[in-house]
Coordinates of N, CA, C and O in Angstrom, one line a residue:
M1 N 21.1 15.4 -62.3 CA 21.9 16.2 -61.4 C 22.1 17.6 -62.0 O 22.4 17.7 -63.2
Y2 N 21.8 18.6 -61.2 CA 22.0 20.0 -61.7 C 23.4 20.5 -61.5 O 24.0 20.2 -60.5
R3 N 23.8 21.4 -62.4 CA 25.0 22.2 -62.2 C 24.6 23.4 -61.4 O 23.4 23.7 -61.2
F4 N 25.6 24.1 -60.8 CA 25.3 25.2 -59.9 C 24.5 26.2 -60.6 O 23.5 26.7 -60.1
G5 N 24.8 26.6 -61.9 CA 24.0 27.6 -62.6 C 22.6 27.2 -62.8 O 21.7 28.1 -62.7
E6 N 22.3 26.0 -63.1 CA 21.0 25.5 -63.3 C 20.2 25.6 -62.0 O 19.0 26.0 -62.0
R7 N 20.8 25.2 -60.9 CA 20.2 25.3 -59.6 C 19.9 26.7 -59.2 O 18.8 27.0 -58.6
L8 N 20.9 27.6 -59.4 CA 20.7 29.0 -59.1 C 19.5 29.6 -59.9 O 18.6 30.2 -59.3
K9 N 19.4 29.3 -61.1 CA 18.3 29.8 -62.0 C 17.0 29.2 -61.5 O 16.0 30.0 -61.3
L10 N 17.0 27.9 -61.1 CA 15.7 27.3 -60.7 C 15.3 27.9 -59.4 O 14.1 28.3 -59.2
V11 N 16.2 28.1 -58.4 CA 15.8 28.7 -57.1 C 15.4 30.1 -57.3 O 14.4 30.6 -56.7
R12 N 16.1 30.9 -58.1 CA 15.8 32.3 -58.3 C 14.4 32.5 -58.9 O 13.7 33.3 -58.5
K13 N 14.1 31.6 -59.9 CA 12.8 31.7 -60.5 C 11.7 31.3 -59.6 O 10.6 31.8 -59.6
Q14 N 12.0 30.3 -58.8 CA 11.0 29.8 -57.8 C 10.6 30.9 -56.8 O 9.5 31.0 -56.3
L15 N 11.6 31.8 -56.5 CA 11.4 32.9 -55.6 C 11.0 34.2 -56.3 O 10.8 35.2 -55.7
N16 N 10.8 34.0 -57.6 CA 10.3 35.2 -58.5 C 11.2 36.4 -58.3 O 10.8 37.5 -58.1
I17 N 12.5 36.1 -58.4 CA 13.5 37.2 -58.4 C 14.3 37.3 -59.7 O 14.7 36.2 -60.2
S18 N 14.4 38.4 -60.3 CA 15.1 38.6 -61.6 C 16.6 38.6 -61.4 O 17.1 38.8 -60.2
Q19 N 17.3 38.4 -62.5 CA 18.8 38.4 -62.4 C 19.2 39.8 -61.9 O 20.1 39.9 -61.1
K20 N 18.5 40.8 -62.4 CA 18.8 42.2 -62.0 C 18.6 42.4 -60.5 O 19.5 43.0 -59.8
E21 N 17.5 41.9 -60.0 CA 17.2 42.1 -58.6 C 18.3 41.4 -57.7 O 18.8 41.9 -56.7
L22 N 18.7 40.1 -58.1 CA 19.7 39.4 -57.4 C 21.0 40.1 -57.5 O 21.7 40.3 -56.5
S23 N 21.4 40.6 -58.7 CA 22.7 41.3 -58.8 C 22.7 42.6 -57.9 O 23.7 42.9 -57.3
E24 N 21.6 43.3 -57.8 CA 21.5 44.5 -57.0 C 21.7 44.1 -55.5 O 22.4 44.8 -54.8
K25 N 21.1 43.0 -55.1 CA 21.2 42.5 -53.7 C 22.7 42.2 -53.4 O 23.2 42.4 -52.2
L26 N 23.4 41.7 -54.4 CA 24.8 41.3 -54.2 C 25.8 42.4 -54.5 O 27.0 42.2 -54.2
G27 N 25.3 43.5 -55.1 CA 26.2 44.6 -55.5 C 27.2 44.2 -56.6 O 28.3 44.6 -56.6
I28 N 26.6 43.4 -57.6 CA 27.4 43.0 -58.7 C 26.6 43.3 -60.0 O 25.5 43.7 -60.0
S29 N 27.2 43.1 -61.1 CA 26.6 43.2 -62.4 C 25.6 42.1 -62.7 O 25.9 40.9 -62.4
Y30 N 24.5 42.4 -63.3 CA 23.6 41.3 -63.7 C 24.2 40.3 -64.7 O 23.8 39.2 -64.8
V31 N 25.2 40.8 -65.5 CA 25.9 40.0 -66.4 C 26.6 38.9 -65.7 O 26.6 37.7 -66.2
T32 N 27.1 39.1 -64.5 CA 27.8 38.1 -63.7 C 26.8 37.0 -63.3 O 27.1 35.8 -63.5
V33 N 25.6 37.4 -62.9 CA 24.6 36.4 -62.6 C 24.2 35.6 -63.8 O 24.1 34.4 -63.7
S34 N 24.1 36.2 -64.9 CA 23.8 35.5 -66.2 C 24.9 34.5 -66.5 O 24.6 33.4 -66.9
Q35 N 26.2 34.9 -66.3 CA 27.3 34.0 -66.6 C 27.3 32.8 -65.6 O 27.7 31.7 -66.1
W36 N 27.0 33.0 -64.4 CA 26.9 31.9 -63.5 C 25.8 30.9 -63.9 O 26.0 29.7 -63.9
E37 N 24.6 31.5 -64.3 CA 23.5 30.6 -64.7 C 23.8 29.9 -66.0 O 23.3 28.7 -66.2
S38 N 24.6 30.5 -66.9 CA 24.9 29.8 -68.2 C 26.1 28.9 -68.0 O 26.4 28.1 -69.0
G39 N 26.8 28.9 -66.9 CA 27.9 28.0 -66.7 C 29.2 28.6 -67.2 O 30.2 27.9 -67.2
K40 N 29.2 29.8 -67.7 CA 30.4 30.5 -68.2 C 31.4 30.8 -67.1 O 32.6 30.9 -67.3
R41 N 30.8 31.1 -65.9 CA 31.7 31.4 -64.7 C 31.1 30.7 -63.5 O 29.9 30.3 -63.5
K42 N 32.0 30.5 -62.5 CA 31.5 29.8 -61.3 C 31.9 30.7 -60.1 O 33.1 31.2 -60.1
P43 N 31.0 31.0 -59.2 CA 31.4 31.8 -58.0 C 32.2 31.0 -57.1 O 32.2 29.8 -57.0
K44 N 33.0 31.7 -56.3 CA 33.9 31.1 -55.2 C 32.9 30.8 -54.1 O 31.8 31.2 -54.0
G45 N 33.4 29.9 -53.2 CA 32.7 29.5 -52.0 C 32.1 30.6 -51.2 O 30.9 30.5 -50.8
R46 N 32.8 31.6 -50.9 CA 32.3 32.7 -50.1 C 31.2 33.4 -50.9 O 30.2 33.8 -50.2
T47 N 31.3 33.5 -52.2 CA 30.2 34.2 -53.0 C 29.0 33.3 -53.0 O 27.9 33.8 -52.9
V48 N 29.1 32.0 -53.0 CA 28.0 31.1 -53.0 C 27.2 31.3 -51.7 O 26.0 31.4 -51.7
R49 N 27.9 31.5 -50.6 CA 27.2 31.8 -49.3 C 26.5 33.1 -49.4 O 25.4 33.2 -48.9
R50 N 27.1 34.1 -50.0 CA 26.4 35.4 -50.2 C 25.2 35.3 -51.0 O 24.2 35.9 -50.8
I51 N 25.3 34.5 -52.1 CA 24.1 34.3 -53.0 C 23.0 33.7 -52.2 O 21.8 34.1 -52.3
A52 N 23.3 32.6 -51.5 CA 22.3 31.9 -50.7 C 21.6 32.9 -49.7 O 20.4 32.9 -49.5
A53 N 22.4 33.7 -49.0 CA 21.9 34.6 -48.1 C 21.0 35.7 -48.7 O 19.9 36.0 -48.2
A54 N 21.4 36.1 -49.9 CA 20.6 37.1 -50.7 C 19.3 36.5 -51.1 O 18.3 37.2 -51.1
L55 N 19.3 35.2 -51.4 CA 18.0 34.5 -51.8 C 17.2 34.1 -50.6 O 16.1 33.7 -50.7
G56 N 17.9 34.1 -49.4 CA 17.2 33.6 -48.2 C 17.0 32.1 -48.2 O 16.0 31.6 -47.6
V57 N 18.0 31.4 -48.7 CA 17.9 29.9 -48.8 C 19.2 29.3 -48.2 O 20.2 30.0 -48.2
P58 N 19.2 28.1 -47.7 CA 20.4 27.4 -47.2 C 21.3 27.1 -48.4 O 20.8 26.9 -49.6
V59 N 22.6 27.2 -48.2 CA 23.6 26.9 -49.3 C 23.3 25.6 -50.0 O 23.5 25.6 -51.2
F60 N 22.9 24.6 -49.3 CA 22.8 23.3 -49.9 C 21.7 23.3 -51.1 O 21.8 22.5 -51.9
R61 N 20.8 24.3 -51.0 CA 19.8 24.3 -52.1 C 20.5 24.7 -53.4 O 19.9 24.5 -54.5
L62 N 21.6 25.4 -53.4 CA 22.3 25.8 -54.6 C 23.4 24.8 -55.0 O 23.9 24.9 -56.1
L63 N 23.7 23.8 -54.2 CA 24.8 22.9 -54.5 C 24.2 21.5 -54.7 O 23.1 21.2 -54.2
D64 N 24.9 20.6 -55.3 CA 24.5 19.2 -55.5 C 24.5 18.5 -54.2 O 25.3 18.7 -53.4

């Protein structure tokens, strides 16, 4: 079972999008994306929906 950060990293890499590219799409720092992927921080529900939209995937792909 994947944690959110692991799933985010997996999906992001499958789509060949860098942390910097994702952060620019979201209007946030790439450090925040890095912290999500490492498990140091967790995004709120609204932000998870924004991440999924930025990646062009359904929310369930990022969640367990």
